[in-house]
XYZ file of N, CA and C in Angstrom:
285
model
N 52.155 12.187 -1.949
C 51.118 11.070 -1.316
C 49.946 11.583 -1.215
N 49.815 12.968 -0.470
C 48.403 13.653 -0.661
C 47.541 13.786 -2.003
N 48.536 14.234 -3.115
C 48.200 14.270 -4.378
C 47.264 13.227 -4.905
N 48.068 11.902 -4.700
C 47.271 10.449 -5.251
C 46.353 10.284 -4.189
N 45.982 10.705 -3.154
C 44.809 10.450 -2.295
C 43.865 11.360 -2.977
N 44.164 12.488 -3.246
C 43.320 13.402 -3.804
C 42.520 12.562 -5.382
N 43.267 12.134 -5.922
C 43.068 11.617 -7.119
C 42.381 10.388 -6.824
N 42.282 9.657 -5.937
C 41.483 8.657 -5.520
C 40.139 9.096 -5.105
N 40.214 10.028 -4.010
C 38.871 10.592 -3.870
C 37.956 11.259 -4.836
N 38.485 11.752 -5.669
C 38.023 12.318 -6.771
C 37.519 11.050 -7.779
N 38.123 9.783 -8.264
C 37.749 8.992 -8.596
C 36.637 8.249 -7.795
N 36.254 8.154 -6.520
C 35.618 7.615 -6.013
C 34.303 8.062 -6.087
N 34.427 9.471 -5.988
C 33.194 10.634 -6.019
C 32.765 10.704 -6.926
N 33.378 10.645 -8.184
C 32.706 10.372 -9.659
C 32.074 8.956 -9.947
N 32.322 8.012 -9.566
C 31.757 6.796 -9.544
C 30.595 6.753 -8.827
N 30.443 7.241 -7.667
C 29.314 7.664 -6.937
C 28.049 8.395 -7.708
N 29.099 9.231 -8.218
C 28.038 10.570 -8.383
C 27.188 9.707 -9.872
N 28.240 9.061 -10.801
C 27.776 8.451 -11.622
C 26.702 7.271 -11.535
N 26.640 6.558 -10.616
C 25.858 5.679 -10.022
C 24.547 6.134 -9.874
N 24.783 7.280 -9.173
C 23.467 7.822 -8.640
C 22.760 8.314 -9.791
N 23.107 8.839 -10.678
C 22.706 9.626 -11.958
C 22.086 8.339 -12.780
N 22.624 7.365 -13.050
C 22.359 6.061 -13.853
C 21.125 5.325 -12.967
N 21.059 5.593 -11.520
C 20.024 5.129 -10.959
C 18.668 6.125 -11.157
N 19.274 7.247 -10.934
C 17.980 7.911 -11.426
C 17.316 7.846 -12.827
N 18.042 7.725 -13.564
C 17.746 7.851 -15.144
C 16.847 6.496 -15.594
N 17.563 5.443 -14.586
C 16.742 3.971 -14.878
C 15.207 4.014 -14.264
N 15.019 4.742 -13.137
C 13.929 4.825 -12.644
C 13.054 5.864 -13.505
N 13.557 6.787 -13.678
C 12.676 7.855 -14.811
C 12.196 7.133 -15.838
N 13.082 6.113 -16.647
C 12.913 5.471 -17.592
C 11.716 4.678 -17.583
N 11.815 3.948 -16.449
C 11.018 2.765 -15.907
C 9.748 3.252 -15.729
N 9.137 4.670 -15.214
C 8.406 5.080 -15.174
C 7.778 4.553 -13.603
N 9.208 4.829 -12.667
C 8.971 4.376 -11.342
C 7.955 5.313 -10.634
N 7.120 4.784 -9.974
C 5.791 5.766 -9.473
C 6.167 5.239 -7.709
N 7.270 5.361 -7.178
C 7.693 5.263 -5.631
C 7.418 6.482 -5.313
N 6.284 6.260 -4.206
C 6.244 7.828 -3.480
C 6.881 7.605 -2.395
N 6.960 8.775 -1.691
C 7.551 8.834 0.125
C 6.130 8.986 0.694
N 5.495 7.659 1.277
C 4.523 7.898 1.720
C 4.438 8.649 3.280
N 5.346 8.405 3.939
C 5.493 9.341 5.130
C 5.481 11.007 4.756
N 5.981 11.161 3.726
C 6.231 12.721 3.653
C 4.397 13.452 3.204
N 3.964 12.077 2.276
C 2.931 12.249 1.785
C 1.689 12.600 3.267
N 1.887 11.567 4.154
C 1.048 11.296 5.280
C 1.336 12.718 6.151
N 2.379 12.913 6.179
C 2.776 14.207 7.223
C 2.406 15.606 6.383
N 2.097 15.582 5.190
C 1.978 16.782 4.375
C 0.170 16.587 4.750
N -0.414 15.733 4.450
C -1.931 15.695 4.580
C -2.128 16.076 5.932
N -1.387 15.662 6.867
C -1.606 16.139 8.456
C -1.530 17.569 8.638
N -0.793 18.110 7.853
C -0.338 19.568 8.018
C -1.547 20.433 7.257
N -2.124 19.666 6.466
C -3.214 20.203 5.408
C -4.543 20.219 6.293
N -4.803 19.202 6.986
C -5.864 18.779 7.765
C -6.312 19.803 8.667
N -4.865 20.701 9.246
C -5.331 21.489 10.163
C -5.788 22.729 9.694
N -6.260 23.210 8.416
C -6.723 24.002 7.671
C -8.558 23.602 7.687
N -9.266 24.361 8.011
C -10.880 24.237 7.737
C -11.096 23.530 6.013
N -10.571 24.620 5.453
C -10.843 24.375 3.669
C -10.730 23.221 3.385
N -9.212 22.526 4.139
C -8.710 21.368 3.356
C -9.642 20.274 4.138
N -9.748 20.491 5.545
C -11.018 19.464 6.054
C -11.812 19.229 5.149
N -12.533 20.193 4.830
C -13.788 19.953 3.914
C -13.480 19.248 2.583
N -12.775 19.226 1.956
C -12.253 18.575 0.849
C -11.705 17.312 1.146
N -11.033 17.120 2.493
C -10.842 15.460 2.802
C -11.882 14.485 3.124
N -13.117 15.408 3.737
C -13.983 14.746 4.305
C -15.123 14.378 3.320
N -15.323 15.120 1.829
C -15.949 15.192 0.930
C -15.599 13.755 0.115
N -16.930 12.932 -0.039
C -16.474 11.752 -0.966
C -16.218 12.143 -2.244
N -16.407 13.437 -2.769
C -15.976 13.279 -4.188
C -14.409 13.534 -4.237
N -13.590 13.938 -3.479
C -11.898 14.241 -3.770
C -11.260 13.802 -2.649
N -12.083 12.836 -1.720
C -11.256 12.002 -0.579
C -10.610 10.867 -1.282
N -11.089 10.171 -2.014
C -10.566 8.864 -2.861
C -9.406 9.498 -4.068
N -9.188 10.611 -4.299
C -8.217 11.463 -5.057
C -6.538 11.134 -4.325
N -6.686 11.296 -2.887
C -5.710 11.710 -2.218
C -5.261 10.178 -1.933
N -5.593 9.351 -2.327
C -5.018 7.647 -1.878
C -4.660 7.082 -3.567
N -5.571 7.069 -4.456
C -5.410 6.689 -5.513
C -4.857 7.437 -6.768
N -5.092 8.601 -6.806
C -4.410 9.493 -7.966
C -2.623 9.389 -7.899
N -2.000 9.001 -8.611
C -0.486 9.143 -8.392
C -0.292 11.010 -8.526
N -0.904 11.396 -9.636
C -0.660 12.894 -9.614
C -0.617 13.713 -8.726
N -2.019 13.769 -7.628
C -2.090 14.061 -6.757
C -0.817 13.826 -5.587
N -0.704 12.608 -5.603
C 0.135 12.361 -4.352
C 1.876 12.363 -4.683
N 1.785 12.896 -5.952
C 3.230 13.120 -6.292
C 3.269 14.820 -5.981
N 2.713 15.177 -5.977
C 2.466 16.775 -5.651
C 2.392 16.986 -4.307
N 1.418 16.019 -3.578
C 1.712 16.056 -1.966
C 2.799 15.516 -1.312
N 3.891 15.078 -2.041
C 4.738 14.583 -1.436
C 6.109 15.727 -1.316
N 5.706 16.592 -2.008
C 6.686 17.772 -1.984
C 6.325 18.899 -0.882
N 7.190 18.915 -0.057
C 7.040 20.144 1.301
C 6.903 21.530 0.483
N 7.305 21.812 -0.217
C 7.798 23.139 -0.923
C 6.204 23.664 -1.603
N 5.851 22.750 -2.561
C 4.493 22.895 -3.519
C 3.099 23.052 -2.233
N 3.477 22.195 -0.975
C 2.165 22.130 -0.286
C 2.345 23.384 0.860
N 3.757 24.076 1.113
C 3.825 25.163 1.715
C 3.035 26.321 1.093
N 3.515 26.345 -0.496
C 3.280 27.450 -1.320
C 1.544 27.314 -1.526
N 0.821 26.000 -1.301
C -0.404 25.825 -1.578
C -1.199 26.576 -0.139
N -0.765 26.280 1.100
C -1.310 26.696 2.353
C -1.036 28.233 2.331
N 0.121 28.888 1.923
C 0.405 30.240 1.935
C -0.472 30.818 0.846
N -0.796 30.498 -0.090
C -1.759 30.892 -1.125
C -3.175 30.689 -0.701
N -3.448 29.919 0.077
C -4.852 29.728 0.446
C -5.129 30.763 1.694
N -3.715 30.661 2.430
C -4.353 31.901 3.582
C -4.181 33.207 2.993
N -3.679 33.558 2.044
C -3.655 35.222 1.500
C -5.415 34.924 0.496
N -5.637 34.321 -0.118
C -7.215 34.283 -0.601
C -8.127 33.137 0.241
N -8.686 33.468 1.492
C -9.480 32.909 2.097
C -10.734 32.261 1.422
N -11.266 33.108 0.496
C -12.445 32.777 -0.342
C -12.486 31.783 -1.345
N -11.528 31.253 -1.616
C -11.448 30.103 -2.817
C -11.708 29.049 -2.309
């Protein structure tokens, strides 16, 4: 009985894993441009706490990029990348 339950559980787990992988590949092949706007907004708020970013954000030249450029938005939706950028800027304040 226990062995049969284990076999069913593995089959279901495998089906869910395959379904998730297929969904990921379908989005990648279709060029899905879905972004996590809440993550982007949260990271933008974190970056705005720094003076160097506030100057960039208020400038007309770059402000539009944060909303229109998909490469910039993709970068900003990752917490690790934003953390690295903030740490790097703290180490080199004259950049």
